[in-house]
Coordinates of C-alpha atoms in Angstrom, one line a residue:
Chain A
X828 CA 0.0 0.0 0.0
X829 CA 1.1 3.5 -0.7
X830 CA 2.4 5.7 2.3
X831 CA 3.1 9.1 2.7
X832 CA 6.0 10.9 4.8
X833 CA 5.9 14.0 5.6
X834 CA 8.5 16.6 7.1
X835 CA 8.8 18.3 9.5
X836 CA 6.4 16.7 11.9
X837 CA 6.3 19.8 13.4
X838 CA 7.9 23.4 13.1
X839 CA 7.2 26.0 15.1
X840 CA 8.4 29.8 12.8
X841 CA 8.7 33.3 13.7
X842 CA 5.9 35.5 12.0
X843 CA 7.2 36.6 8.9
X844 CA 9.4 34.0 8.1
X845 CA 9.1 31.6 5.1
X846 CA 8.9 28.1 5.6
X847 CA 8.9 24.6 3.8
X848 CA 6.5 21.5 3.9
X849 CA 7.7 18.1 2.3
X850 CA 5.6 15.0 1.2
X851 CA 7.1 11.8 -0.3
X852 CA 5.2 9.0 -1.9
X853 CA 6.5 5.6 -1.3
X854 CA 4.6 4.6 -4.9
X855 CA 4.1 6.9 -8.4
X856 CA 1.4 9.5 -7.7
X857 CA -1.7 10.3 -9.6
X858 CA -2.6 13.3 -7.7
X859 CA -1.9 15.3 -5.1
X860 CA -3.4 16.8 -2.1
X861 CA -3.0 19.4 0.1
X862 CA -5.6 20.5 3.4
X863 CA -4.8 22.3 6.1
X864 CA -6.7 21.2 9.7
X865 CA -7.1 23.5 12.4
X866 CA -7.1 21.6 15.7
X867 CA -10.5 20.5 16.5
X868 CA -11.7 21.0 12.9
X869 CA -12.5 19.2 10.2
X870 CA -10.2 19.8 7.1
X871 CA -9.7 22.7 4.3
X872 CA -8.9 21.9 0.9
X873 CA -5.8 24.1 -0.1
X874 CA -4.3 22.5 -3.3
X875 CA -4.2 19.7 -5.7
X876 CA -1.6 18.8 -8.2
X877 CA -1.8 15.9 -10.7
X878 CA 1.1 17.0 -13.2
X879 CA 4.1 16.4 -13.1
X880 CA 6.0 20.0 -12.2
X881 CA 3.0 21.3 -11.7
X882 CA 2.9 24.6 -9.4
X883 CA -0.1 26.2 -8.0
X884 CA -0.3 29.5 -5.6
X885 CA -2.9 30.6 -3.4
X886 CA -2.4 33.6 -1.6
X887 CA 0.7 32.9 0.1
X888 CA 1.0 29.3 -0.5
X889 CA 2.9 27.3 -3.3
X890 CA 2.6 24.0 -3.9
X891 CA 4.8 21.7 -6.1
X892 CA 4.8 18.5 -7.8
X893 CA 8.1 16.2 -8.3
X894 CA 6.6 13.2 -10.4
X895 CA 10.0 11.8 -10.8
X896 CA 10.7 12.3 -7.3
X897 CA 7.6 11.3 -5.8
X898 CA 7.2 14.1 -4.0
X899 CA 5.4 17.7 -3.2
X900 CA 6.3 20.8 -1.2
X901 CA 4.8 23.0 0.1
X902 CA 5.9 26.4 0.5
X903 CA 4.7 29.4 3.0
X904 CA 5.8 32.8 2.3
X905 CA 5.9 35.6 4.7
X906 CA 4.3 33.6 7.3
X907 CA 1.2 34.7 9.8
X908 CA -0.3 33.5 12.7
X909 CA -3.5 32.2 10.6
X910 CA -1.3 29.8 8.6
X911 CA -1.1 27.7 11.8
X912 CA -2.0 24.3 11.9
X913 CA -2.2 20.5 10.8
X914 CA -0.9 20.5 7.3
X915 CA -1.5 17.4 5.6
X916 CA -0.9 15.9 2.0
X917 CA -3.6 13.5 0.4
X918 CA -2.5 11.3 -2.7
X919 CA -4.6 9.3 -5.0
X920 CA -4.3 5.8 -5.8
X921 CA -4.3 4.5 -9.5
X922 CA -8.1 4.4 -10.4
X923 CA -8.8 6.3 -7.6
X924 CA -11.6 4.0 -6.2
X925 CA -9.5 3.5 -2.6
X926 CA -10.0 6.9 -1.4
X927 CA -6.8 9.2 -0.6
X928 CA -3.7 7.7 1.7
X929 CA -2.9 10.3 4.3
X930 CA 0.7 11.5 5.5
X931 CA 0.7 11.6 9.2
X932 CA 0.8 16.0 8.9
X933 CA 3.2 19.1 10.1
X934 CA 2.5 20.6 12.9
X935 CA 3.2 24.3 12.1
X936 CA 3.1 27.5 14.8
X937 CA 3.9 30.3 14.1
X938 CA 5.2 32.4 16.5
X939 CA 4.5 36.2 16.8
Chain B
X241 CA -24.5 26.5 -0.6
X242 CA -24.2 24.6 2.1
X243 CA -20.8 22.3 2.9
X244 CA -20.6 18.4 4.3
X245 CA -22.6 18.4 7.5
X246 CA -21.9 15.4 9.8
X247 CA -24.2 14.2 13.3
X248 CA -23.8 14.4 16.0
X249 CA -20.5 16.2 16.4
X250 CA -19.9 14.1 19.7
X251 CA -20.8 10.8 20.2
X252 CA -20.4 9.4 23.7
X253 CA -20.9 5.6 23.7
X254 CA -20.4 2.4 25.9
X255 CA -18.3 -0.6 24.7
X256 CA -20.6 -2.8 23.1
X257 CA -23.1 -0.9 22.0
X258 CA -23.7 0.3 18.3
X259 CA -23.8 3.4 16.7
X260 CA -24.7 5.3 13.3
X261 CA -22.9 8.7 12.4
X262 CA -24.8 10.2 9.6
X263 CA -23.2 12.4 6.7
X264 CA -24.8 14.9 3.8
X265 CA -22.7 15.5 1.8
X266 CA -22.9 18.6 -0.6
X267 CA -25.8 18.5 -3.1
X268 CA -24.7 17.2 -6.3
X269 CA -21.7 15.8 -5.3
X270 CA -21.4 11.7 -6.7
X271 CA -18.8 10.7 -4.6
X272 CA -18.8 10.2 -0.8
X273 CA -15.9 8.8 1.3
X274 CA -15.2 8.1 4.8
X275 CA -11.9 8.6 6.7
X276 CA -11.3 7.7 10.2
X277 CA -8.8 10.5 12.3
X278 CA -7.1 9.1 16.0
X279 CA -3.8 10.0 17.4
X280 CA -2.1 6.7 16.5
X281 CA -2.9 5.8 13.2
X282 CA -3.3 9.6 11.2
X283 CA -6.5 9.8 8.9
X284 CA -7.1 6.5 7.1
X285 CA -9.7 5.8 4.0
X286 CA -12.6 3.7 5.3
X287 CA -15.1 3.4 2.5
X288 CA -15.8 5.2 -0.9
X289 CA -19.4 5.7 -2.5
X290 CA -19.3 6.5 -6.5
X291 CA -22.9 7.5 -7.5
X292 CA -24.8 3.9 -8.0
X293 CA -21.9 1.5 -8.2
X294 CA -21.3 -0.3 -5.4
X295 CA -18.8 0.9 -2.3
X296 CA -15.2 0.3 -2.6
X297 CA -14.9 -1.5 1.5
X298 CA -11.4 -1.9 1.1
X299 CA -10.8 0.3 3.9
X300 CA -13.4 -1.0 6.6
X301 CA -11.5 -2.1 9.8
X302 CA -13.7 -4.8 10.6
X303 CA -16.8 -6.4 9.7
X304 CA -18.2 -4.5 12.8
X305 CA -18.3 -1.5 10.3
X306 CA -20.5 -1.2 7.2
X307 CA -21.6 1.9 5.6
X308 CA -24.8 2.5 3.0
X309 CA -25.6 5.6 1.1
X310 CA -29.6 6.3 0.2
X311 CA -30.5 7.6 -2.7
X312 CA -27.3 8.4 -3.8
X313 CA -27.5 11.6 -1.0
X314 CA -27.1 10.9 2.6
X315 CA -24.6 8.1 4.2
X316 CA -24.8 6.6 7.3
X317 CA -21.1 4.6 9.0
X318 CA -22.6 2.1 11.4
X319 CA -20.2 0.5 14.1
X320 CA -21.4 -2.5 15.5
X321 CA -20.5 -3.7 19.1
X322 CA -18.3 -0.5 19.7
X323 CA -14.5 -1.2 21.3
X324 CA -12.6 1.3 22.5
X325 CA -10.1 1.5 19.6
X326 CA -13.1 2.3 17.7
X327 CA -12.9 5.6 19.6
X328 CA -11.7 8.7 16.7
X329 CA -13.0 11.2 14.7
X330 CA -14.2 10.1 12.0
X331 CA -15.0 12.2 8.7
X332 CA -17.2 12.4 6.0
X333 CA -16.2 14.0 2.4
X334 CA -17.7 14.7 -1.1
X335 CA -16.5 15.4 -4.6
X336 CA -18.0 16.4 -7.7
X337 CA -17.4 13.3 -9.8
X338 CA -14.4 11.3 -8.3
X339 CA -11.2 10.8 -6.8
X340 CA -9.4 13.2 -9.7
X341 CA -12.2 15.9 -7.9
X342 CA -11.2 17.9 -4.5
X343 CA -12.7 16.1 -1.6
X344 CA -14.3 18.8 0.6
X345 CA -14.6 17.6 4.1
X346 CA -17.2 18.0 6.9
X347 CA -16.6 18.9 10.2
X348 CA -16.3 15.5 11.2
X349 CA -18.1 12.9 14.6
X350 CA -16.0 12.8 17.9
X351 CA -16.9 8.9 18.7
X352 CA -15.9 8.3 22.6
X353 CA -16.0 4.6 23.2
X354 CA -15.8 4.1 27.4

């Protein structure tokens, strides 16, 4: 079965600072995801990528995709205390009928 | 319109006991899944609904889980005989069409098993 790592598990940032988010795929990926959780909550769709160096932005927020590498970052710039949270990828099995595998998340706080 | 709502929010059962956690998901949407959330184990896939077809189970724990969808709208994840590792949050999502689709996410059922 597929697996996800991701790194950091956690990172705690000064506000303003720009910060990092890795996701490898132990298997080729067909899509994918990012969401974001705030503790308590349930979770927010941010990005998804299915190409291979794809790039998508969202306010402050870049995501990548590494097909070759198996792999995604994502990328926070200028940080602020709303980007904190559970940040986790999602990826997509072949066919897609098994629902998304899960990475385990980053803990990110930032810190004023 | 409205997102993926999920009851109850909290769900405070005895061991043994069953339960049913009931999702809507957004109107339109084909595609329902299931996830399960708990400290140890991150968020893992229980169960997939694709319009009519029948439900990709791969996921299901145990045959102490099963899961329908009526009509194609609402689902209901029933947990028979509850044990304490059943104890997590467990969340609903829906997509347009399919896996390829964002999955939006509701707010999720806090299931207590004591």
């Amino acid at each position: 079965s597929q697996e996800l790592e991701q790194s950091p598990q956690s990172l705690i940032v000064q506000e303003g600072k720009n910060l990092t988010i890795n996701c490898t795929s132990s298997k080729t990926l067909y899509g994918l995801y990012w969401y974001k959780q705030k503790y308590g909550e349930g979770l927010i769709f941010l990005m998804m990528l299915q190409k291979g160096g794809e790039e998508k932005s969202h306010e402050k927020i870049t995501a990548k995709l590494d097909e070759k590498k198996q792999q995604s970052s994502l990328h926070i710039t200028a940080s602020q205390p709303s980007h904190a949270g559970i940040y986790l990828c999602g990826a997509a099995g072949r066919g897609g009928a098994d629902g998304l595998t899960f990475g385990k998340g980053t803990h990110l706080i930032i810190q004023p | 319109g409205a997102g993926v709502s999920q009851s109850p929010s909290n769900k405070v059962t005895e061991k043994g006991k069953d339960v049913e956690l009931r999702c809507d998901p957004i109107s339109g949407h084909t595609a329902l899944y299931w996830y399960r959330q708990s400290l140890g184990q991150g968020l893992e896939f229980l169960i997939y609904f694709q319009g009519n077809s029948a439900p990709d189970k791969s996921g299901l724990p145990s045959d102490r889980f099963s899961a329908e969808r009526t009509g194609g709208s609402v689902s209901t994840l029933t947990i028979q005989r509850t044990q304490q590792e059943d104890s997590a949050v467990y969340l609903c999502a829906s997509s347009s069409r399919g896996w390829s689709y964002e999955q939006y996410f509701g707010p999720g059922t806090r299931l207590t098993v004591t």
